[in-house]
Amino acid sequence: DAKTTQPPSMDCAEGRAANLPCNHSTISGNEYVYWYRQIHSQGPQYIIHGLKNNETNEMASLIITEDRKSSTLILPHATLRDTAVYYCIVRVALGGGGNKLTFGTGTQLKVEL
Amino acid sequence: EPEVTQTPSHQVTQMGQEVILRCVPISNHLYFYWYRQILGQKVEFLVSFYNNEISEKSEIFDDQFSVERPDGSNFTLKIRSTKLEDSAMYFCASSERETPGYEQYFGPGTRLTVT
């Protein structure tokens, strides 16, 4: 799986958009970009994923650059409850019985009043 | 909303003892996983399980570890003879399928403390 690079920490004011960047310059054509988050030692929580098109769901938006070498997760109106470690993960959707997630160190997002 | 559950939430054991961590995956899910997170470190993959057999395992998952789906609902991780370095949060996860759109859902974790 391709390696990802994320800033170790970011701050965001409550109510503002949080934009979390991720570099995955070695991504290959069949690899997807996934975002998970982990709130204070709880189990990781899936947020969103994409291949090459921008994606939006009820939690967030994912913007992937045209060359797919980087992406940005956008939380449009961050709240205190969005304070968490956010992980950008690149993986291949393989067949044959399961697909492990390889977590990096992620970005610690702190949302403040 | 269906969720993955894990028991116990905290397990304390002495070095050399056997422990069994239990998980109840989401009912219609077919793929099961164990991950662990040592305090302050990354979440690490241990093993994936499908169709009653291990589909992939990491280097961490040595002969001291085993997994089992003893019935239609439980998925267990056994550590045969615990070491101090096994102290960690252990997360179970499950997914309906392995393809995009069928994501892994994680349980709340079991904190294992080996003394």
CSV table of C-alpha atoms in Angstrom, one decimal:
chain,number,residue,atom,x,y,z
A,1,ASP,CA,0.0,0.0,0.0
A,2,ALA,CA,1.1,3.6,-0.7
A,3,LYS,CA,2.6,5.6,2.1
A,4,THR,CA,0.8,8.7,3.3
A,5,THR,CA,2.1,11.9,4.9
A,6,GLN,CA,0.0,14.0,7.2
A,7,PRO,CA,0.8,17.0,9.5
A,8,PRO,CA,1.0,15.8,13.1
A,9,SER,CA,-1.4,18.4,14.5
A,10,MET,CA,-3.9,21.1,13.5
A,11,ASP,CA,-6.2,23.5,15.3
A,12,CYS,CA,-9.6,24.7,14.2
A,13,ALA,CA,-12.1,27.1,15.7
A,14,GLU,CA,-15.5,25.6,16.4
A,15,GLY,CA,-18.0,26.3,13.6
A,16,ARG,CA,-15.2,26.8,11.0
A,17,ALA,CA,-14.3,24.3,8.3
A,18,ALA,CA,-11.4,22.0,9.1
A,19,ASN,CA,-9.3,21.1,6.1
A,20,LEU,CA,-7.0,18.2,6.8
A,21,PRO,CA,-4.4,17.5,4.1
A,22,CYS,CA,-2.8,14.2,3.1
A,23,ASN,CA,0.0,13.5,0.6
A,24,HIS,CA,0.1,10.1,-1.1
A,25,SER,CA,2.5,10.8,-4.0
A,26,THR,CA,3.2,7.1,-4.7
A,27,ILE,CA,-0.5,6.1,-5.0
A,28,SER,CA,-1.2,3.7,-7.8
A,29,GLY,CA,-4.2,3.5,-10.1
A,30,ASN,CA,-6.1,0.9,-8.2
A,31,GLU,CA,-5.6,2.4,-4.7
A,32,TYR,CA,-8.4,4.1,-2.8
A,33,VAL,CA,-8.0,6.9,-0.3
A,34,TYR,CA,-9.8,6.3,3.0
A,35,TRP,CA,-10.2,8.5,6.0
A,36,TYR,CA,-10.8,7.2,9.5
A,37,ARG,CA,-10.7,9.0,12.8
A,38,GLN,CA,-10.1,7.9,16.4
A,39,ILE,CA,-11.6,9.9,19.3
A,40,HIS,CA,-9.5,9.5,22.4
A,41,SER,CA,-8.6,5.8,22.3
A,42,GLN,CA,-12.0,4.7,21.1
A,43,GLY,CA,-12.2,2.3,18.1
A,44,PRO,CA,-11.4,4.0,14.8
A,45,GLN,CA,-14.4,5.3,12.9
A,46,TYR,CA,-14.8,5.3,9.1
A,47,ILE,CA,-15.4,8.8,7.6
A,48,ILE,CA,-15.2,8.6,3.8
A,49,HIS,CA,-13.3,7.2,0.9
A,50,GLY,CA,-12.7,7.9,-2.8
A,51,LEU,CA,-10.8,6.8,-5.8
A,52,LYS,CA,-10.5,9.9,-8.1
A,53,ASN,CA,-13.7,11.8,-7.9
A,54,ASN,CA,-14.5,14.2,-5.0
A,55,GLU,CA,-16.9,12.6,-2.5
A,56,THR,CA,-19.3,14.0,0.1
A,57,ASN,CA,-21.4,12.3,2.8
A,58,GLU,CA,-23.1,13.4,6.0
A,59,MET,CA,-19.8,13.6,7.9
A,60,ALA,CA,-17.3,15.2,5.5
A,61,SER,CA,-16.1,15.9,2.0
A,62,LEU,CA,-13.1,14.4,0.3
A,63,ILE,CA,-11.2,16.4,-2.4
A,64,ILE,CA,-8.7,14.4,-4.4
A,65,THR,CA,-6.3,16.2,-6.7
A,66,GLU,CA,-6.4,15.4,-10.4
A,67,ASP,CA,-3.1,13.6,-10.3
A,68,ARG,CA,-4.3,11.8,-7.1
A,69,LYS,CA,-1.1,12.5,-5.3
A,70,SER,CA,-2.8,14.4,-2.5
A,71,SER,CA,-6.2,14.8,-0.9
A,72,THR,CA,-8.0,17.0,1.6
A,73,LEU,CA,-10.6,15.9,4.1
A,74,ILE,CA,-13.0,18.8,4.9
A,75,LEU,CA,-15.2,18.9,8.0
A,76,PRO,CA,-17.5,21.8,7.0
A,77,HIS,CA,-18.5,23.0,10.4
A,78,ALA,CA,-16.2,21.5,13.0
A,79,THR,CA,-17.5,21.0,16.5
A,80,LEU,CA,-15.7,20.1,19.8
A,81,ARG,CA,-16.8,16.5,19.3
A,82,ASP,CA,-14.7,16.4,16.1
A,83,THR,CA,-11.5,16.6,18.2
A,84,ALA,CA,-9.7,13.4,17.2
A,85,VAL,CA,-6.8,11.8,15.4
A,86,TYR,CA,-7.6,11.7,11.7
A,87,TYR,CA,-6.0,9.0,9.6
A,88,CYS,CA,-5.5,9.1,5.8
A,89,ILE,CA,-5.1,5.5,4.5
A,90,VAL,CA,-4.4,4.3,1.0
A,91,ARG,CA,-5.3,0.8,0.1
A,92,VAL,CA,-6.0,-1.5,-2.7
A,93,ALA,CA,-9.4,-3.1,-2.9
A,94,LEU,CA,-8.3,-6.7,-3.2
A,95,GLY,CA,-10.2,-9.9,-3.5
A,96,GLY,CA,-9.7,-13.0,-1.6
A,97,GLY,CA,-10.8,-12.6,2.0
A,98,GLY,CA,-10.3,-9.3,3.7
A,99,ASN,CA,-8.4,-6.1,3.4
A,100,LYS,CA,-6.3,-4.8,6.3
A,101,LEU,CA,-6.0,-1.1,7.1
A,102,THR,CA,-2.5,0.3,7.7
A,103,PHE,CA,-2.7,3.2,10.0
A,104,GLY,CA,0.0,5.9,10.2
A,105,THR,CA,0.4,8.5,13.0
A,106,GLY,CA,-2.4,10.7,11.6
A,107,THR,CA,-3.3,14.3,12.3
A,108,GLN,CA,-4.4,15.3,15.8
A,109,LEU,CA,-7.2,17.8,15.2
A,110,LYS,CA,-8.1,20.0,18.1
A,111,VAL,CA,-11.3,22.0,17.8
A,112,GLU,CA,-11.4,24.9,20.1
A,113,LEU,CA,-14.1,27.5,21.1
B,1,GLU,CA,-27.6,1.4,14.3
B,2,PRO,CA,-25.8,-2.0,14.5
B,3,GLU,CA,-22.4,-2.0,16.2
B,4,VAL,CA,-19.5,-4.2,17.0
B,5,THR,CA,-19.3,-5.0,20.7
B,6,GLN,CA,-16.3,-6.3,22.7
B,7,THR,CA,-16.0,-7.8,26.1
B,8,PRO,CA,-14.5,-7.2,28.6
B,9,SER,CA,-13.7,-3.5,28.4
B,10,HIS,CA,-10.7,-4.0,30.6
B,11,GLN,CA,-8.8,-7.2,31.3
B,12,VAL,CA,-6.0,-7.5,33.8
B,13,THR,CA,-3.9,-10.6,33.8
B,14,GLN,CA,-0.6,-11.9,35.0
B,15,MET,CA,2.3,-12.6,32.7
B,16,GLY,CA,2.1,-16.2,31.4
B,17,GLN,CA,-1.6,-16.5,31.7
B,18,GLU,CA,-4.0,-17.1,28.8
B,19,VAL,CA,-6.6,-14.5,27.9
B,20,ILE,CA,-9.5,-14.6,25.5
B,21,LEU,CA,-10.9,-11.4,24.2
B,22,ARG,CA,-14.4,-11.5,22.8
B,23,CYS,CA,-16.1,-9.7,20.0
B,24,VAL,CA,-19.6,-9.8,18.6
B,25,PRO,CA,-19.4,-8.5,15.0
B,26,ILE,CA,-22.3,-6.9,13.2
B,27,SER,CA,-24.6,-9.7,12.3
B,28,ASN,CA,-24.5,-9.7,8.5
B,29,HIS,CA,-20.8,-9.1,8.3
B,30,LEU,CA,-18.5,-11.8,6.8
B,31,TYR,CA,-15.0,-10.4,7.3
B,32,PHE,CA,-13.5,-10.0,10.8
B,33,TYR,CA,-10.3,-8.4,12.0
B,34,TRP,CA,-8.3,-7.8,15.1
B,35,TYR,CA,-6.0,-4.8,15.6
B,36,ARG,CA,-4.1,-3.6,18.6
B,37,GLN,CA,-2.8,-0.2,19.8
B,38,ILE,CA,0.0,0.0,22.3
B,39,LEU,CA,-0.4,3.2,24.4
B,40,GLY,CA,0.8,6.2,22.4
B,41,GLN,CA,1.5,4.2,19.3
B,42,LYS,CA,-0.2,3.4,16.0
B,43,VAL,CA,-3.1,1.1,15.5
B,44,GLU,CA,-1.6,-2.1,14.1
B,45,PHE,CA,-3.2,-4.9,12.1
B,46,LEU,CA,-3.1,-8.3,13.6
B,47,VAL,CA,-5.2,-10.7,11.6
B,48,SER,CA,-8.1,-10.9,9.2
B,49,PHE,CA,-10.6,-13.8,9.1
B,50,TYR,CA,-13.0,-14.9,6.5
B,51,ASN,CA,-14.9,-18.1,5.8
B,52,ASN,CA,-13.7,-19.7,9.0
B,53,GLU,CA,-10.0,-19.3,8.2
B,54,ILE,CA,-7.3,-16.7,8.6
B,55,SER,CA,-6.9,-14.7,5.3
B,56,GLU,CA,-4.0,-12.6,6.4
B,57,LYS,CA,-1.9,-12.1,9.5
B,58,SER,CA,0.9,-9.7,10.5
B,59,GLU,CA,4.3,-10.5,12.0
B,60,ILE,CA,2.9,-9.7,15.4
B,61,PHE,CA,0.4,-12.5,15.1
B,62,ASP,CA,2.8,-15.3,16.1
B,63,ASP,CA,2.0,-18.8,17.6
B,64,GLN,CA,0.9,-17.3,20.9
B,65,PHE,CA,-2.1,-15.8,19.2
B,66,SER,CA,-5.1,-17.6,17.7
B,67,VAL,CA,-8.6,-16.6,16.5
B,68,GLU,CA,-11.8,-18.5,16.4
B,69,ARG,CA,-15.4,-18.0,15.5
B,70,PRO,CA,-16.9,-20.6,17.9
B,71,ASP,CA,-20.5,-20.0,16.9
B,72,GLY,CA,-22.5,-17.8,14.6
B,73,SER,CA,-22.0,-14.6,16.5
B,74,ASN,CA,-18.7,-14.5,18.5
B,75,PHE,CA,-15.2,-13.9,17.2
B,76,THR,CA,-12.4,-14.4,19.7
B,77,LEU,CA,-8.8,-13.6,20.1
B,78,LYS,CA,-6.7,-15.8,22.3
B,79,ILE,CA,-3.3,-15.1,23.7
B,80,ARG,CA,-1.9,-18.3,25.0
B,81,SER,CA,0.8,-17.0,27.3
B,82,THR,CA,0.7,-13.3,27.8
B,83,LYS,CA,3.8,-11.1,27.9
B,84,LEU,CA,4.2,-7.6,29.4
B,85,GLU,CA,4.5,-6.3,25.8
B,86,ASP,CA,1.0,-7.6,25.0
B,87,SER,CA,-0.4,-4.8,27.1
B,88,ALA,CA,-2.5,-2.7,24.6
B,89,MET,CA,-6.0,-1.8,23.4
B,90,TYR,CA,-7.3,-4.6,21.2
B,91,PHE,CA,-9.9,-3.6,18.6
B,92,CYS,CA,-12.2,-6.0,16.8
B,93,ALA,CA,-13.6,-4.9,13.4
B,94,SER,CA,-16.0,-6.4,10.9
B,95,SER,CA,-17.1,-5.6,7.4
B,96,GLU,CA,-19.9,-7.0,5.2
B,97,ARG,CA,-17.6,-7.3,2.2
B,98,GLU,CA,-14.1,-6.4,1.4
B,99,THR,CA,-14.8,-4.0,-1.5
B,100,PRO,CA,-15.1,-0.2,-1.2
B,101,GLY,CA,-18.4,0.9,0.2
B,102,TYR,CA,-18.3,-1.9,2.7
B,103,GLU,CA,-16.1,-0.5,5.4
B,104,GLN,CA,-14.6,-1.8,8.5
B,105,TYR,CA,-16.6,-1.0,11.6
B,106,PHE,CA,-14.6,-1.1,14.8
B,107,GLY,CA,-15.6,-2.0,18.3
B,108,PRO,CA,-14.8,0.1,21.4
B,109,GLY,CA,-11.8,-2.1,22.3
B,110,THR,CA,-10.6,-4.2,25.2
B,111,ARG,CA,-7.8,-2.7,27.3
B,112,LEU,CA,-5.5,-5.6,28.2
B,113,THR,CA,-3.0,-5.0,31.0
B,114,VAL,CA,-0.4,-7.6,31.7
B,115,THR,CA,1.3,-7.4,35.0
